[in-house]
Amino acid sequence: MGNVVIVTHWLDGDVIPFIRIGKELKKRKHDVTLITHCHFEDAARKAGIDFVPWDSPKEYNQLVEMMKDNKTSDPKKKDYSFEGSMFRQKFENNNIRLREYNIVKNACKSPDTVLLCKNRSSIAAYLVAEKYKLPLATVFMNPFEVSSMLMYEQMEGKNDLDRLNTLRNTVGLNKVESWLQWESSAKMSVALWPKWYNNVNKEWPSDVETVGFPLERGKEAYKREIPEDYANWLEDNPNPIVITGGTTKCIKEDFYKSSIEACGELGQPTVVLTKYKEFLPKNIPSNVVCYDYLPLDSIMSKTGLLIHHGGMGTLAGALTAGVPQLILPCYVDRPYNAEIIKKLGVGDYLYPVNWKADKMAPMIKELQKDDIRSKCLYYKDKMSTNKGISVAADYVETLMKNDKYVYSINKNFKGYHSNRNARNNSPKNEYVKNHGSLSDKQRLLLLSIKKKNLTK
């Protein structure tokens, strides 16, 4: 049996999939340790896996607070948003990375250790794997992470390479010539989505295996009971619209206001899920009810339409239940996820400049038509064979059986694949090319300039 050390950062969507994979590996009799933020300790312990925190509750709360929508257009004010340089200086500096290196190193003392880690942020895991010659697999959480890494190399690669080489020198490793060379040198990479959802960008310099969405199924799926008051309301209001911006504050403030206003105009039964009451408008239409929390997986099968932020876990849940989706994306991977959902024919999206009731209400009606529902049922059937967690665990076990997966710098690295025309079938590659390297602020400014050309 092996000693699996799992390393990841940030929020629910970046951590919960690893807890599920770790739970599966533990069931297979492996030792499993999750290293991430202290907030996830209870979830890890309940899954039966060991846990080591990066931080204290105070530090994690600071991180979450800085991840909310606090961007500023005032040049005199500091940008503390999670895309801004201040965030990186506070949470991704070399002192933090060195502390993380020592935490990971201490968890890897067993000779049969293998590492499973999130891409880009898991710098400590890469360094420990290289220093101590350990097998390592890197994980892509969504398709945009692959494409954005290529853009990131062009935008930030030089600066990050300098910081990386300083850190490498501190831990006794030689300099590398390219940030992307180092980042893409893992001998195993897995993608947590099925191939039919989106092919991996062919410009990525190494092979990536798509394994499926990391959703629990059957006896492993923990279905929470629906509250009695909601069950009673549902009897009189079947197949409601459900609005959720996810579990964090990482949304724009008008997400809920615009959605509620549009659903209020339509008069359809609507449920809003958020514990952040400051995001809700003062006046809630009579057809709208609000809950701090409902178990989304449990209520999804009785949902008529899902309005959400575009997170991978949420959209995968809707695909599983065969529910149409209206995505209101902003930040990181969400706009790209929304493009994919539209291409599949199971939903649509609106950028923030168009979060207005007169834009949203017609789209909500359109998405509830029979042709959309037919597509949703088609992909619901496809999702019935999804085995992302078990397949990911299979790959981790493969790490234990072959020395070829020991991490080392790819000396044959020659940059991106040379065939620039060999693009994957991802939706609107121009989106990635022209938008992927921009911050949301820049992206929205561009959309505002081109507003008269938008069709939505």
Tab-separated table of C-alpha atoms in Angstrom:
chain	number	residue	atom	x	y	z
A	1	MET	CA	0.000	0.000	0.000
A	2	GLY	CA	1.122	3.539	-0.692
A	3	ASN	CA	1.392	6.807	1.183
A	4	VAL	CA	-0.569	9.400	-0.809
A	5	VAL	CA	0.040	13.073	0.001
A	6	ILE	CA	-2.533	15.398	-1.566
A	7	VAL	CA	-1.699	19.093	-1.925
A	8	THR	CA	-4.099	21.872	-2.943
A	9	HIS	CA	-5.168	25.469	-2.255
A	10	TRP	CA	-8.074	27.926	-2.312
A	11	LEU	CA	-11.811	27.235	-2.133
A	12	ASP	CA	-14.381	24.408	-2.170
A	13	GLY	CA	-14.085	23.669	-5.880
A	14	ASP	CA	-10.306	23.301	-5.542
A	15	VAL	CA	-10.424	21.092	-2.451
A	16	ILE	CA	-13.609	18.963	-2.278
A	17	PRO	CA	-12.662	16.925	-5.401
A	18	PHE	CA	-9.375	15.972	-3.717
A	19	ILE	CA	-11.179	14.945	-0.534
A	20	ARG	CA	-13.369	12.634	-2.619
A	21	ILE	CA	-10.383	11.107	-4.395
A	22	GLY	CA	-8.588	10.746	-1.074
A	23	LYS	CA	-11.618	8.986	0.400
A	24	GLU	CA	-11.581	6.492	-2.472
A	25	LEU	CA	-7.855	5.846	-2.018
A	26	LYS	CA	-8.349	5.345	1.706
A	27	LYS	CA	-11.049	2.794	0.925
A	28	ARG	CA	-8.403	0.963	-1.119
A	29	LYS	CA	-6.241	0.696	2.044
A	30	HIS	CA	-3.726	3.438	1.216
A	31	ASP	CA	-2.501	5.998	3.737
A	32	VAL	CA	-3.806	9.407	2.664
A	33	THR	CA	-2.914	12.877	3.938
A	34	LEU	CA	-4.542	16.077	2.668
A	35	ILE	CA	-2.567	19.313	3.000
A	36	THR	CA	-4.666	22.409	2.449
A	37	HIS	CA	-6.375	25.259	4.320
A	38	CYS	CA	-7.569	24.640	7.885
A	39	HIS	CA	-11.202	25.274	6.889
A	40	PHE	CA	-11.360	21.802	5.302
A	41	GLU	CA	-10.141	19.765	8.267
A	42	ASP	CA	-13.591	18.549	9.350
A	43	ALA	CA	-14.490	17.427	5.826
A	44	ALA	CA	-11.189	15.569	5.496
A	45	ARG	CA	-11.561	13.851	8.873
A	46	LYS	CA	-15.120	12.780	8.045
A	47	ALA	CA	-13.768	11.223	4.843
A	48	GLY	CA	-11.334	9.218	6.959
A	49	ILE	CA	-8.144	10.861	5.732
A	50	ASP	CA	-5.341	12.538	7.683
A	51	PHE	CA	-5.049	16.297	7.550
A	52	VAL	CA	-2.325	18.946	7.821
A	53	PRO	CA	-3.286	22.653	7.532
A	54	TRP	CA	-1.453	25.356	5.643
A	55	ASP	CA	-2.790	28.080	7.867
A	56	SER	CA	-4.776	29.248	10.899
A	57	PRO	CA	-8.497	30.170	10.861
A	58	LYS	CA	-7.521	33.850	10.992
A	59	GLU	CA	-5.230	33.517	7.973
A	60	TYR	CA	-7.833	31.577	5.990
A	61	ASN	CA	-10.527	34.149	6.758
A	62	GLN	CA	-8.209	36.858	5.452
A	63	LEU	CA	-7.682	34.871	2.261
A	64	VAL	CA	-11.421	34.389	1.690
A	65	GLU	CA	-12.111	38.053	2.374
A	66	MET	CA	-9.556	39.086	-0.230
A	67	MET	CA	-11.060	36.688	-2.749
A	68	LYS	CA	-14.432	38.407	-2.774
A	69	ASP	CA	-15.317	41.031	-5.375
A	70	ASN	CA	-13.347	43.987	-4.028
A	71	LYS	CA	-11.812	45.225	-7.231
A	72	THR	CA	-11.315	48.943	-7.590
A	73	SER	CA	-11.031	51.190	-10.608
A	74	ASP	CA	-9.502	53.966	-8.473
A	75	PRO	CA	-5.760	54.038	-9.294
A	76	LYS	CA	-5.063	55.579	-5.860
A	77	LYS	CA	-6.445	52.502	-4.103
A	78	LYS	CA	-4.700	49.160	-3.884
A	79	ASP	CA	-6.227	46.243	-5.746
A	80	TYR	CA	-6.707	43.522	-3.134
A	81	SER	CA	-8.715	41.287	-5.447
A	82	PHE	CA	-7.618	37.714	-5.948
A	83	GLU	CA	-6.422	38.611	-9.451
A	84	GLY	CA	-4.426	41.563	-8.145
A	85	SER	CA	-0.731	41.689	-7.287
A	86	MET	CA	-1.449	42.422	-3.619
A	87	PHE	CA	-3.146	39.051	-3.235
A	88	ARG	CA	-0.174	37.247	-4.741
A	89	GLN	CA	2.287	39.183	-2.602
A	90	LYS	CA	0.393	38.221	0.542
A	91	PHE	CA	-0.532	34.596	-0.166
A	92	GLU	CA	1.934	33.421	-2.817
A	93	ASN	CA	5.236	34.952	-1.722
A	94	ASN	CA	8.407	32.895	-1.320
A	95	ASN	CA	8.239	32.894	2.476
A	96	ILE	CA	4.814	31.239	2.261
A	97	ARG	CA	6.078	28.775	-0.339
A	98	LEU	CA	9.093	27.848	1.772
A	99	ARG	CA	6.843	27.233	4.770
A	100	GLU	CA	4.645	25.051	2.578
A	101	TYR	CA	7.723	23.197	1.270
A	102	ASN	CA	8.646	22.167	4.795
A	103	ILE	CA	5.070	21.094	5.574
A	104	VAL	CA	4.940	18.885	2.465
A	105	LYS	CA	8.428	17.494	3.080
A	106	ASN	CA	7.442	16.395	6.590
A	107	ALA	CA	4.451	14.489	5.186
A	108	CYS	CA	6.594	12.634	2.641
A	109	LYS	CA	8.976	10.722	4.896
A	110	SER	CA	7.611	7.312	3.967
A	111	PRO	CA	9.619	5.725	1.101
A	112	ASP	CA	6.421	4.703	-0.717
A	113	THR	CA	5.089	8.281	-0.951
A	114	VAL	CA	3.400	9.639	-4.056
A	115	LEU	CA	2.107	13.186	-4.515
A	116	LEU	CA	-1.193	14.320	-6.022
A	117	CYS	CA	-1.540	18.076	-6.394
A	118	LYS	CA	-3.420	20.942	-7.958
A	119	ASN	CA	-1.604	22.597	-10.844
A	120	ARG	CA	0.253	25.932	-10.537
A	121	SER	CA	-0.362	26.710	-6.854
A	122	SER	CA	1.259	23.482	-5.595
A	123	ILE	CA	4.797	24.773	-5.957
A	124	ALA	CA	5.889	23.107	-2.717
A	125	ALA	CA	4.755	19.679	-3.930
A	126	TYR	CA	6.725	20.027	-7.171
A	127	LEU	CA	9.868	21.048	-5.312
A	128	VAL	CA	9.633	18.233	-2.760
A	129	ALA	CA	8.966	15.668	-5.506
A	130	GLU	CA	12.013	16.836	-7.466
A	131	LYS	CA	14.288	17.139	-4.439
A	132	TYR	CA	13.441	13.706	-3.016
A	133	LYS	CA	12.717	11.919	-6.323
A	134	LEU	CA	9.058	11.139	-5.678
A	135	PRO	CA	6.288	10.283	-8.173
A	136	LEU	CA	3.896	13.181	-8.748
A	137	ALA	CA	0.642	13.671	-10.632
A	138	THR	CA	-0.731	17.133	-11.276
A	139	VAL	CA	-4.453	17.826	-11.567
A	140	PHE	CA	-6.339	20.283	-13.765
A	141	MET	CA	-9.673	21.226	-12.186
A	142	ASN	CA	-11.229	22.739	-15.331
A	143	PRO	CA	-10.364	23.230	-19.028
A	144	PHE	CA	-9.562	26.906	-18.638
A	145	GLU	CA	-6.662	26.083	-16.330
A	146	VAL	CA	-4.820	24.465	-19.247
A	147	SER	CA	-5.395	27.259	-21.739
A	148	SER	CA	-4.819	30.021	-19.207
A	149	MET	CA	-1.467	28.491	-18.216
A	150	LEU	CA	-0.239	29.029	-21.761
A	151	MET	CA	-1.309	32.672	-21.577
A	152	TYR	CA	0.088	32.955	-18.058
A	153	GLU	CA	3.512	31.902	-19.316
A	154	GLN	CA	3.476	34.825	-21.728
A	155	MET	CA	2.182	37.325	-19.162
A	156	GLU	CA	3.847	36.305	-15.883
A	157	GLY	CA	6.317	33.560	-16.768
A	158	LYS	CA	9.462	35.700	-16.545
A	159	ASN	CA	8.602	37.207	-13.158
A	160	ASP	CA	7.517	33.871	-11.740
A	161	LEU	CA	10.656	32.191	-13.089
A	162	ASP	CA	12.840	34.632	-11.157
A	163	ARG	CA	10.904	33.984	-7.940
A	164	LEU	CA	10.922	30.248	-8.590
A	165	ASN	CA	14.675	30.095	-9.130
A	166	THR	CA	15.257	32.044	-5.928
A	167	LEU	CA	13.157	29.489	-4.095
A	168	ARG	CA	14.862	26.577	-5.848
A	169	ASN	CA	18.245	27.892	-4.779
A	170	THR	CA	17.033	28.068	-1.164
A	171	VAL	CA	16.044	24.386	-1.158
A	172	GLY	CA	19.169	23.244	-3.009
A	173	LEU	CA	17.863	22.802	-6.555
A	174	ASN	CA	19.408	24.120	-9.765
A	175	LYS	CA	17.874	26.904	-11.809
A	176	VAL	CA	15.408	26.136	-14.591
A	177	GLU	CA	15.220	27.989	-17.894
A	178	SER	CA	11.462	28.212	-18.286
A	179	TRP	CA	8.525	28.465	-15.887
A	180	LEU	CA	6.328	26.483	-18.295
A	181	GLN	CA	9.018	23.837	-18.689
A	182	TRP	CA	9.019	23.342	-14.908
A	183	GLU	CA	5.220	23.475	-14.587
A	184	SER	CA	4.649	20.928	-17.362
A	185	SER	CA	7.337	18.443	-16.300
A	186	ALA	CA	5.034	16.209	-14.240
A	187	LYS	CA	5.055	12.761	-15.836
A	188	MET	CA	1.343	12.309	-15.130
A	189	SER	CA	-1.413	14.911	-15.487
A	190	VAL	CA	-5.134	14.278	-15.048
A	191	ALA	CA	-8.118	16.459	-15.916
A	192	LEU	CA	-11.260	16.297	-13.793
A	193	TRP	CA	-13.802	16.262	-16.598
A	194	PRO	CA	-14.855	13.776	-19.308
A	195	LYS	CA	-13.446	13.985	-22.811
A	196	TRP	CA	-16.882	14.672	-24.301
A	197	TYR	CA	-17.150	17.778	-22.134
A	198	ASN	CA	-13.989	19.343	-23.516
A	199	ASN	CA	-10.755	18.127	-25.080
A	200	VAL	CA	-7.514	19.261	-23.474
A	201	ASN	CA	-5.814	22.117	-25.307
A	202	LYS	CA	-3.319	20.459	-27.661
A	203	GLU	CA	-0.770	23.218	-27.192
A	204	TRP	CA	-0.065	21.995	-23.642
A	205	PRO	CA	3.446	20.497	-23.796
A	206	SER	CA	2.620	17.180	-22.110
A	207	ASP	CA	-0.150	14.591	-22.190
A	208	VAL	CA	-3.208	15.060	-19.972
A	209	GLU	CA	-5.692	12.276	-19.208
A	210	THR	CA	-9.363	13.209	-18.842
A	211	VAL	CA	-10.964	11.073	-16.122
A	212	GLY	CA	-14.476	12.480	-15.632
A	213	PHE	CA	-16.145	14.794	-13.139
A	214	PRO	CA	-15.229	14.121	-9.473
A	215	LEU	CA	-18.797	13.387	-8.389
A	216	GLU	CA	-19.750	10.776	-5.808
A	217	ARG	CA	-22.286	8.215	-6.957
A	218	GLY	CA	-24.443	5.501	-5.468
A	219	LYS	CA	-23.670	4.571	-1.864
A	220	GLU	CA	-20.738	6.992	-1.765
A	221	ALA	CA	-22.943	9.996	-2.481
A	222	TYR	CA	-23.998	11.645	0.749
A	223	LYS	CA	-27.535	12.846	0.103
A	224	ARG	CA	-28.660	15.276	2.786
A	225	GLU	CA	-32.331	15.416	3.654
A	226	ILE	CA	-34.425	18.231	2.230
A	227	PRO	CA	-35.855	20.409	5.044
A	228	GLU	CA	-39.527	19.778	5.739
A	229	ASP	CA	-40.591	23.381	5.100
A	230	TYR	CA	-38.938	23.329	1.672
A	231	ALA	CA	-40.494	19.945	0.839
A	232	ASN	CA	-43.925	21.360	1.719
A	233	TRP	CA	-43.311	24.484	-0.371
A	234	LEU	CA	-42.157	22.296	-3.267
A	235	GLU	CA	-45.465	20.427	-3.321
A	236	ASP	CA	-47.235	23.657	-4.246
A	237	ASN	CA	-44.383	24.987	-6.382
A	238	PRO	CA	-42.956	22.120	-8.460
A	239	ASN	CA	-39.797	22.464	-10.566
A	240	PRO	CA	-38.765	25.918	-9.360
A	241	ILE	CA	-35.921	28.034	-10.646
A	242	VAL	CA	-32.936	27.766	-8.288
A	243	ILE	CA	-30.393	30.595	-7.982
A	244	THR	CA	-26.986	30.004	-6.396
A	245	GLY	CA	-23.717	31.897	-6.545
A	246	GLY	CA	-21.769	29.129	-4.856
A	247	THR	CA	-20.469	28.887	-1.318
A	248	THR	CA	-18.134	31.900	-1.300
A	249	LYS	CA	-18.285	35.661	-1.742
A	250	CYS	CA	-16.376	35.367	-4.988
A	251	ILE	CA	-19.205	36.833	-7.069
A	252	LYS	CA	-20.293	40.281	-8.147
A	253	GLU	CA	-22.786	41.972	-5.868
A	254	ASP	CA	-25.519	42.315	-8.497
A	255	PHE	CA	-25.564	38.560	-9.239
A	256	TYR	CA	-28.506	37.928	-6.909
A	257	LYS	CA	-30.230	41.271	-7.406
A	258	SER	CA	-30.410	40.856	-11.194
A	259	SER	CA	-31.475	37.199	-11.031
A	260	ILE	CA	-34.196	37.852	-8.474
A	261	GLU	CA	-35.537	40.799	-10.454
A	262	ALA	CA	-35.750	38.733	-13.660
A	263	CYS	CA	-37.487	35.821	-11.914
A	264	GLY	CA	-39.803	38.273	-10.189
A	265	GLU	CA	-40.916	39.610	-13.567
A	266	LEU	CA	-41.614	36.076	-14.796
A	267	GLY	CA	-43.531	35.154	-11.669
A	268	GLN	CA	-42.171	31.577	-11.619
A	269	PRO	CA	-41.493	29.894	-8.278
A	270	THR	CA	-37.873	30.671	-7.428
A	271	VAL	CA	-35.458	29.626	-4.686
A	272	VAL	CA	-32.383	31.665	-3.782
A	273	LEU	CA	-29.507	29.954	-1.962
A	274	THR	CA	-26.969	32.151	-0.164
A	275	LYS	CA	-25.823	32.761	3.377
A	276	TYR	CA	-24.582	36.209	2.420
A	277	LYS	CA	-27.669	38.312	3.064
A	278	GLU	CA	-25.818	41.500	2.163
A	279	PHE	CA	-26.026	40.421	-1.497
A	280	LEU	CA	-29.842	40.249	-1.497
A	281	PRO	CA	-32.061	43.162	-2.512
A	282	LYS	CA	-34.263	44.731	0.162
A	283	ASN	CA	-37.460	43.860	-1.649
A	284	ILE	CA	-37.952	40.186	-2.514
A	285	PRO	CA	-40.820	39.325	-4.938
A	286	SER	CA	-43.591	37.133	-3.520
A	287	ASN	CA	-42.705	34.244	-5.864
A	288	VAL	CA	-39.139	34.088	-4.488
A	289	VAL	CA	-38.066	32.285	-1.303
A	290	CYS	CA	-34.572	32.505	0.222
A	291	TYR	CA	-32.558	29.930	2.127
A	292	ASP	CA	-29.115	30.145	3.686
A	293	TYR	CA	-28.525	26.595	2.539
A	294	LEU	CA	-30.200	23.656	0.853
A	295	PRO	CA	-28.409	20.456	-0.255
A	296	LEU	CA	-28.074	21.228	-3.948
A	297	ASP	CA	-27.455	17.611	-4.970
A	298	SER	CA	-30.642	16.573	-3.190
A	299	ILE	CA	-32.900	19.265	-4.664
A	300	MET	CA	-31.441	19.307	-8.181
A	301	SER	CA	-33.685	16.527	-9.540
A	302	LYS	CA	-36.717	18.631	-8.608
A	303	THR	CA	-35.354	21.842	-10.151
A	304	GLY	CA	-36.694	23.330	-13.382
A	305	LEU	CA	-33.785	25.661	-14.179
A	306	LEU	CA	-30.519	26.495	-12.436
A	307	ILE	CA	-29.079	30.012	-12.466
A	308	HIS	CA	-25.508	29.903	-11.187
A	309	HIS	CA	-21.988	31.327	-11.225
A	310	GLY	CA	-20.372	28.722	-13.490
A	311	GLY	CA	-18.428	26.583	-11.029
A	312	MET	CA	-17.464	23.103	-12.215
A	313	GLY	CA	-19.147	21.263	-9.348
A	314	THR	CA	-22.407	23.126	-9.830
A	315	LEU	CA	-22.566	22.668	-13.592
A	316	ALA	CA	-21.655	18.983	-13.280
A	317	GLY	CA	-24.496	18.524	-10.794
A	318	ALA	CA	-26.922	20.131	-13.228
A	319	LEU	CA	-25.680	17.892	-16.052
A	320	THR	CA	-26.192	14.852	-13.800
A	321	ALA	CA	-29.772	15.872	-13.033
A	322	GLY	CA	-30.605	16.962	-16.593
A	323	VAL	CA	-31.366	20.555	-15.566
A	324	PRO	CA	-31.037	23.546	-17.960
A	325	GLN	CA	-28.515	26.172	-16.881
A	326	LEU	CA	-28.242	29.932	-17.117
A	327	ILE	CA	-24.714	30.890	-16.133
A	328	LEU	CA	-23.780	34.377	-14.968
A	329	PRO	CA	-20.003	34.022	-15.086
A	330	CYS	CA	-17.312	36.259	-13.720
A	331	TYR	CA	-13.763	35.408	-12.625
A	332	VAL	CA	-11.247	32.692	-13.427
A	333	ASP	CA	-12.645	29.623	-15.225
A	334	ARG	CA	-16.322	30.532	-15.097
A	335	PRO	CA	-16.708	32.416	-18.423
A	336	TYR	CA	-14.989	29.540	-20.214
A	337	ASN	CA	-17.184	26.965	-18.461
A	338	ALA	CA	-20.216	28.942	-19.587
A	339	GLU	CA	-19.029	28.802	-23.203
A	340	ILE	CA	-18.795	25.009	-22.982
A	341	ILE	CA	-22.276	24.632	-21.485
A	342	LYS	CA	-23.718	26.723	-24.307
A	343	LYS	CA	-21.878	24.663	-26.920
A	344	LEU	CA	-23.316	21.468	-25.422
A	345	GLY	CA	-26.785	22.964	-25.886
A	346	VAL	CA	-27.834	22.602	-22.242
A	347	GLY	CA	-27.708	26.245	-21.249
A	348	ASP	CA	-26.632	29.785	-22.000
A	349	TYR	CA	-24.819	32.637	-20.310
A	350	LEU	CA	-24.720	36.394	-19.856
A	351	TYR	CA	-21.711	38.513	-18.996
A	352	PRO	CA	-22.090	41.055	-16.146
A	353	VAL	CA	-22.687	43.994	-18.486
A	354	ASN	CA	-25.927	42.249	-19.459
A	355	TRP	CA	-27.135	41.216	-16.016
A	356	LYS	CA	-30.434	43.012	-16.448
A	357	ALA	CA	-33.958	41.703	-16.057
A	358	ASP	CA	-34.931	42.575	-19.649
A	359	LYS	CA	-32.019	40.469	-20.925
A	360	MET	CA	-32.341	37.627	-18.470
A	361	ALA	CA	-36.099	37.008	-18.426
A	362	PRO	CA	-36.410	36.073	-22.146
A	363	MET	CA	-33.387	33.801	-21.855
A	364	ILE	CA	-34.848	32.041	-18.815
A	365	LYS	CA	-38.030	31.332	-20.793
A	366	GLU	CA	-36.064	30.121	-23.811
A	367	LEU	CA	-33.987	27.711	-21.723
A	368	GLN	CA	-37.105	25.934	-20.476
A	369	LYS	CA	-38.237	24.883	-23.949
A	370	ASP	CA	-38.417	21.256	-25.052
A	371	ASP	CA	-35.352	21.304	-27.328
A	372	ILE	CA	-33.121	22.399	-24.460
A	373	ARG	CA	-34.644	19.857	-22.088
A	374	SER	CA	-34.076	17.137	-24.680
A	375	LYS	CA	-30.363	18.015	-24.804
A	376	CYS	CA	-30.240	18.006	-21.009
A	377	LEU	CA	-31.665	14.483	-20.917
A	378	TYR	CA	-29.091	13.367	-23.485
A	379	TYR	CA	-26.227	14.514	-21.269
A	380	LYS	CA	-27.944	13.194	-18.158
A	381	ASP	CA	-27.679	9.770	-19.757
A	382	LYS	CA	-23.983	10.351	-20.520
A	383	MET	CA	-23.384	11.352	-16.914
A	384	SER	CA	-24.719	8.007	-15.729
A	385	THR	CA	-21.383	6.426	-16.719
A	386	ASN	CA	-19.231	9.138	-15.112
A	387	LYS	CA	-16.575	7.620	-12.819
A	388	GLY	CA	-14.182	10.498	-12.304
A	389	ILE	CA	-13.247	9.687	-8.718
A	390	SER	CA	-12.481	6.006	-9.216
A	391	VAL	CA	-10.585	6.605	-12.466
A	392	ALA	CA	-8.514	9.358	-10.822
A	393	ALA	CA	-7.727	6.933	-7.977
A	394	ASP	CA	-6.678	4.322	-10.551
A	395	TYR	CA	-4.144	6.776	-11.969
A	396	VAL	CA	-2.786	7.553	-8.510
A	397	GLU	CA	-2.266	3.830	-7.942
A	398	THR	CA	-0.390	3.689	-11.246
A	399	LEU	CA	2.063	6.220	-9.784
A	400	MET	CA	2.997	3.644	-7.171
A	401	LYS	CA	3.908	0.976	-9.694
A	402	ASN	CA	6.360	2.640	-12.066
A	403	ASP	CA	9.462	4.759	-11.482
A	404	LYS	CA	8.846	6.610	-14.747
A	405	TYR	CA	6.443	8.888	-12.862
A	406	VAL	CA	9.151	10.226	-10.557
A	407	TYR	CA	9.165	14.001	-11.045
A	408	SER	CA	12.129	15.434	-12.947
A	409	ILE	CA	12.620	18.431	-15.206
A	410	ASN	CA	11.772	17.696	-18.822
A	411	LYS	CA	15.137	18.267	-20.544
A	412	ASN	CA	13.510	17.850	-23.976
A	413	PHE	CA	11.088	20.735	-23.449
A	414	LYS	CA	10.748	22.824	-26.609
A	415	GLY	CA	7.880	25.104	-25.642
A	416	TYR	CA	4.339	24.820	-26.958
A	417	HIS	CA	3.535	22.140	-29.491
A	418	SER	CA	4.715	23.480	-32.825
A	419	ASN	CA	1.508	22.859	-34.752
A	420	ARG	CA	-0.369	26.022	-33.901
A	421	ASN	CA	-3.283	24.945	-36.054
A	422	ALA	CA	-3.756	21.695	-34.155
A	423	ARG	CA	-6.235	23.314	-31.807
A	424	ASN	CA	-8.647	21.293	-29.766
A	425	ASN	CA	-12.387	21.459	-30.239
A	426	SER	CA	-12.897	23.761	-27.280
A	427	PRO	CA	-15.531	26.469	-27.777
A	428	LYS	CA	-14.471	29.766	-29.219
A	429	ASN	CA	-10.701	29.477	-29.127
A	430	GLU	CA	-10.643	33.170	-29.892
A	431	TYR	CA	-12.067	33.588	-26.392
A	432	VAL	CA	-8.985	31.933	-24.942
A	433	LYS	CA	-6.629	33.737	-27.272
A	434	ASN	CA	-8.043	37.209	-26.746
A	435	HIS	CA	-9.694	37.007	-23.340
A	436	GLY	CA	-7.924	34.294	-21.398
A	437	SER	CA	-4.953	36.424	-20.394
A	438	LEU	CA	-7.037	39.408	-19.309
A	439	SER	CA	-8.255	40.153	-15.835
A	440	ASP	CA	-12.010	40.278	-15.371
A	441	LYS	CA	-11.796	44.037	-15.104
A	442	GLN	CA	-10.051	44.243	-18.495
A	443	ARG	CA	-12.420	41.676	-19.967
A	444	LEU	CA	-15.480	43.601	-18.872
A	445	LEU	CA	-14.027	46.859	-20.170
A	446	LEU	CA	-13.502	45.219	-23.553
A	447	LEU	CA	-17.067	43.924	-23.502
A	448	SER	CA	-18.351	47.389	-22.630
A	449	ILE	CA	-16.489	48.904	-25.580
A	450	LYS	CA	-17.960	46.273	-27.884
A	451	LYS	CA	-21.395	46.382	-26.277
A	452	LYS	CA	-23.186	47.575	-29.396
A	453	ASN	CA	-21.949	44.458	-31.217
A	454	LEU	CA	-23.191	41.999	-28.607
A	455	THR	CA	-26.162	39.910	-29.594
A	456	LYS	CA	-27.380	39.334	-26.040
